[in-house]
PDB file of C-alpha atoms in Angstrom:
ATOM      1  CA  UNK A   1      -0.451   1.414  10.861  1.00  0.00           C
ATOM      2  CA  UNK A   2       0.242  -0.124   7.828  1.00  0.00           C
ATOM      3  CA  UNK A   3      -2.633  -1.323   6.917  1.00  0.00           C
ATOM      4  CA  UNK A   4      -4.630   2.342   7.500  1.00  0.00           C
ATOM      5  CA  UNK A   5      -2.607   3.522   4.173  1.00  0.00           C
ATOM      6  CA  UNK A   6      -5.179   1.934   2.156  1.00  0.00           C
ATOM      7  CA  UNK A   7      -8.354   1.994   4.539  1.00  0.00           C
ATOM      8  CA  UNK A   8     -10.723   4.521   4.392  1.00  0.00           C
ATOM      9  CA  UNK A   9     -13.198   4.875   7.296  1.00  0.00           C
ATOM     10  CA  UNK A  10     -16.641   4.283   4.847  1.00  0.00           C
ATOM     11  CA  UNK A  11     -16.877   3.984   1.038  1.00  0.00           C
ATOM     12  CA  UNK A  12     -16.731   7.494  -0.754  1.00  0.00           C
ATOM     13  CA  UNK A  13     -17.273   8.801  -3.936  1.00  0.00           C
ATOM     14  CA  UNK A  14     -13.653  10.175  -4.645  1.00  0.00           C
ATOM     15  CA  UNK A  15     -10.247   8.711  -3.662  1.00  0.00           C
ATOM     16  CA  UNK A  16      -9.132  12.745  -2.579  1.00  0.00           C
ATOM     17  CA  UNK A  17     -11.710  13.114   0.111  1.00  0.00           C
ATOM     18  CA  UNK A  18     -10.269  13.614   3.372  1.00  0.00           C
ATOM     19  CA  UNK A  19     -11.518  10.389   5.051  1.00  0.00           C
ATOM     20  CA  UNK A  20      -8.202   7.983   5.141  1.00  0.00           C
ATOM     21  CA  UNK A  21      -4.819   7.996   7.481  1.00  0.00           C
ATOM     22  CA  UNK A  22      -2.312  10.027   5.317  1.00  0.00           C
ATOM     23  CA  UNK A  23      -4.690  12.782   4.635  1.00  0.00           C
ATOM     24  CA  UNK A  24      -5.904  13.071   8.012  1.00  0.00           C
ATOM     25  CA  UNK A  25      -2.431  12.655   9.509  1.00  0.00           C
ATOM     26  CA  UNK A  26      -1.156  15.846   7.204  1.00  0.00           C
ATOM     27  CA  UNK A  27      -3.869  17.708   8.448  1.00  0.00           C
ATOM     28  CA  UNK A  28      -3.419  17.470  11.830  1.00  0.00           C
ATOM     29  CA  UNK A  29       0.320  17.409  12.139  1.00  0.00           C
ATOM     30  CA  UNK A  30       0.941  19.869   9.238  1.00  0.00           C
ATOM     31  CA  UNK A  31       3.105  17.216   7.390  1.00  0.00           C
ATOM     32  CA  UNK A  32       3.142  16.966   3.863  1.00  0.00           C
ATOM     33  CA  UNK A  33       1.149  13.892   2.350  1.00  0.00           C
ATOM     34  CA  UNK A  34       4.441  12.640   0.564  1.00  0.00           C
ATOM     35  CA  UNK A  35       6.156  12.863   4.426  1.00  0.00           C
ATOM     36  CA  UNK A  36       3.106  10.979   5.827  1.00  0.00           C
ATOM     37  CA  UNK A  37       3.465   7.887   3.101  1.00  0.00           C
ATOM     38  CA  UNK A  38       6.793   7.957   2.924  1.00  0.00           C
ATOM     39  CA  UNK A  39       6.856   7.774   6.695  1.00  0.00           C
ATOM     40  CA  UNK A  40       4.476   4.983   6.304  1.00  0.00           C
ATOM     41  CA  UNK A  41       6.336   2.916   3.340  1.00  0.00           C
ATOM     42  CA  UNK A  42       9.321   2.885   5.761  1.00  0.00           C
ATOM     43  CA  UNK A  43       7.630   1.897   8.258  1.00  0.00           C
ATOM     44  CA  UNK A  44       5.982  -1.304   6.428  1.00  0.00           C
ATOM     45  CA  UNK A  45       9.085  -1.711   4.301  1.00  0.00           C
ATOM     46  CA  UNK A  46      11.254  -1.738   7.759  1.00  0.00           C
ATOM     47  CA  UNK A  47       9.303  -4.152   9.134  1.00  0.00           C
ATOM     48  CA  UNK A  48       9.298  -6.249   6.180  1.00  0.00           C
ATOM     49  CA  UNK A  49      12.898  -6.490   6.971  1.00  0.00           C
ATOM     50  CA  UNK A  50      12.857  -7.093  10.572  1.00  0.00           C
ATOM     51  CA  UNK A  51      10.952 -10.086   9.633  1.00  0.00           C
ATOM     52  CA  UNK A  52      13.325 -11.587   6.767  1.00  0.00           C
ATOM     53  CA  UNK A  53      16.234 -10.715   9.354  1.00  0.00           C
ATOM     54  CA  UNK A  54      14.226 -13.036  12.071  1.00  0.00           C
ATOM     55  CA  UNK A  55      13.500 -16.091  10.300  1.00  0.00           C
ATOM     56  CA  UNK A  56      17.055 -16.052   8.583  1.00  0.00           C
ATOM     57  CA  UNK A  57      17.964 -16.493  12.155  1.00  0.00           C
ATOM     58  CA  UNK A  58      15.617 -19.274  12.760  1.00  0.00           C
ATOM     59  CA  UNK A  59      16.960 -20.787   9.038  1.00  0.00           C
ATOM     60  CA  UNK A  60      13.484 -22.568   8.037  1.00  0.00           C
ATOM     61  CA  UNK A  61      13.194 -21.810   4.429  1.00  0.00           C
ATOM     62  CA  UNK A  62      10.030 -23.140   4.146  1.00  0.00           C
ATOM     63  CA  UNK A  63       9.060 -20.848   6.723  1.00  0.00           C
ATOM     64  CA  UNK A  64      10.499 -17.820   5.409  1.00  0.00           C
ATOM     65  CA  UNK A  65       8.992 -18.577   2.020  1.00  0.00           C
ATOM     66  CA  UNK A  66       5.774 -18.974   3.479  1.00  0.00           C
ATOM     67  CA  UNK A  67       6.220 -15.708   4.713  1.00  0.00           C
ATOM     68  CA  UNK A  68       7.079 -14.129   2.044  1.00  0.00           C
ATOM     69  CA  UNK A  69       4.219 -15.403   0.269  1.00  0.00           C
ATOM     70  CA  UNK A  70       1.842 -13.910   2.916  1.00  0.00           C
ATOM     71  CA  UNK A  71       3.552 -10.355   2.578  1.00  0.00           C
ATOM     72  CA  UNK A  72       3.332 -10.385  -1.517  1.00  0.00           C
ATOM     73  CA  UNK A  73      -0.411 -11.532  -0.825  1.00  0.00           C
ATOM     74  CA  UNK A  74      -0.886  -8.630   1.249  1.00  0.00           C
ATOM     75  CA  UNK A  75       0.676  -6.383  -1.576  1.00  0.00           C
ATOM     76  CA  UNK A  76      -1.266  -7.701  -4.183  1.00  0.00           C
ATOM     77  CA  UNK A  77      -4.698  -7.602  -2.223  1.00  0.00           C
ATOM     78  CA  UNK A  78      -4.640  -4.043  -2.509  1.00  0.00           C
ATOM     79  CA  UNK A  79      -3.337  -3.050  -6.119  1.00  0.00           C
ATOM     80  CA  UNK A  80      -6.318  -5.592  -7.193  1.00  0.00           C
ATOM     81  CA  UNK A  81      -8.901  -4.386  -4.606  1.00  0.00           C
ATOM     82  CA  UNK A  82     -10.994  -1.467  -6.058  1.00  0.00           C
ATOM     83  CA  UNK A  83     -12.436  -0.403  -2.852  1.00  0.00           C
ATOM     84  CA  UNK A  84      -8.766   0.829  -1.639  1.00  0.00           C
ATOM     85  CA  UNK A  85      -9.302   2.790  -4.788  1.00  0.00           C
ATOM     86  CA  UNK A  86      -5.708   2.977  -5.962  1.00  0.00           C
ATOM     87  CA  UNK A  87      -6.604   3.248  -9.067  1.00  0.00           C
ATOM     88  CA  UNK A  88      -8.532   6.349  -8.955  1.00  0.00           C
ATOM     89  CA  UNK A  89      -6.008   8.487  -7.256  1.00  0.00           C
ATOM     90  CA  UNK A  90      -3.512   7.590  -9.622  1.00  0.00           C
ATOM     91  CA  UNK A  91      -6.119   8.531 -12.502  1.00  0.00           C
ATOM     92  CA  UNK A  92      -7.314  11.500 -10.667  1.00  0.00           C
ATOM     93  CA  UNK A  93      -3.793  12.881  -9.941  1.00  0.00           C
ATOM     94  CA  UNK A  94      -3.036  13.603 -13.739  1.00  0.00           C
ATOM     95  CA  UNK A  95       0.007  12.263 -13.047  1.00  0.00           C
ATOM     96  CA  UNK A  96       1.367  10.000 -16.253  1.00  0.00           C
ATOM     97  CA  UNK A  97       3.952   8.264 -14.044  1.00  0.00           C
ATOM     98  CA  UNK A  98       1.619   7.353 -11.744  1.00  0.00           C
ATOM     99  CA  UNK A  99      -0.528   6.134 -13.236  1.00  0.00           C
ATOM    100  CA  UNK A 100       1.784   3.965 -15.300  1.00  0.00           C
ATOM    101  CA  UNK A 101       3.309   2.776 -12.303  1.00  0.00           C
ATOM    102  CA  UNK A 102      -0.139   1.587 -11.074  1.00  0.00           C
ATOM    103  CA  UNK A 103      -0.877  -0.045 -14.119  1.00  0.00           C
ATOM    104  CA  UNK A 104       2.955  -1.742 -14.371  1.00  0.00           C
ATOM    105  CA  UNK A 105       2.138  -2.956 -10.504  1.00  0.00           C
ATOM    106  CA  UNK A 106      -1.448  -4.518 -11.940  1.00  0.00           C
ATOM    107  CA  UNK A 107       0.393  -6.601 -14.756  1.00  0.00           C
ATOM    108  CA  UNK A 108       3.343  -7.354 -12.210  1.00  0.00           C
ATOM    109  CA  UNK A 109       0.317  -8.926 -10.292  1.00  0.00           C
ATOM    110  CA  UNK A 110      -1.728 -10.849 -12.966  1.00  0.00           C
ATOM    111  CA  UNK A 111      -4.839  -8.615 -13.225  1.00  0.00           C
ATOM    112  CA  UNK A 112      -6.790  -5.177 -13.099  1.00  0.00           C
ATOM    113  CA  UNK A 113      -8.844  -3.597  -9.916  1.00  0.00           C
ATOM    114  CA  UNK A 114     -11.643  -5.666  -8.899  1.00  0.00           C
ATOM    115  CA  UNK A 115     -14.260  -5.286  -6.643  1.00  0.00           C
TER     116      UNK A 115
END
């Protein structure tokens, strides 16, 4: 599930056409967008924890850091990917904070969008 957040079913011309998970999801269950990602960050974010809880159990740090690495991969993958086009709803939104947030998460990363 987490990964249909940023899938879209076929490239499109505009991030705001109805065509990916959350927007779909809010159509059909009457949900707001927000509800539907926020429903979806705490569902990736909760696993995210089930995971760090397991391997503390197992205690191989390597392991765990390995991990860890994978998940911040994962993360990263999309802010940089243009095609999840991340970038364009932030633009698109008109909203500042946003959009600064996106571009904060880019520098976080080491980059901009690519294809």
């Amino acid at each position: 599930m987490e990964i249909q957040v940023f899938h879209t079913e076929g490239e499109s011309g505009s991030a705001f056409e109805r065509i990916n998970y959350p927007l779909k999801e809010a159509t059909c269950t009457g949900q707001s967008v927000l509800d539907i990602l926020t429903d979806l960050v705490n569902t990736a974010t909760g696993s995210w924890v089930r995971v760090r809880k397991i391997l503390e159990a197992v205690g191989d740090k390597r392991l765990s850091d390995r991990v860890g690495e994978f998940f911040q991969g994962y993360v990263r993958h999309h802010l940089y990917c243009s095609r999840y086009k991340l970038g364009m709803v932030c633009a698109e939104s008109g909203n500042q904070e946003l959009l600064r947030f996106h571009q904060m998460s880019l520098d976080v990363v080491g980059g901009s969008e690519t294809e």
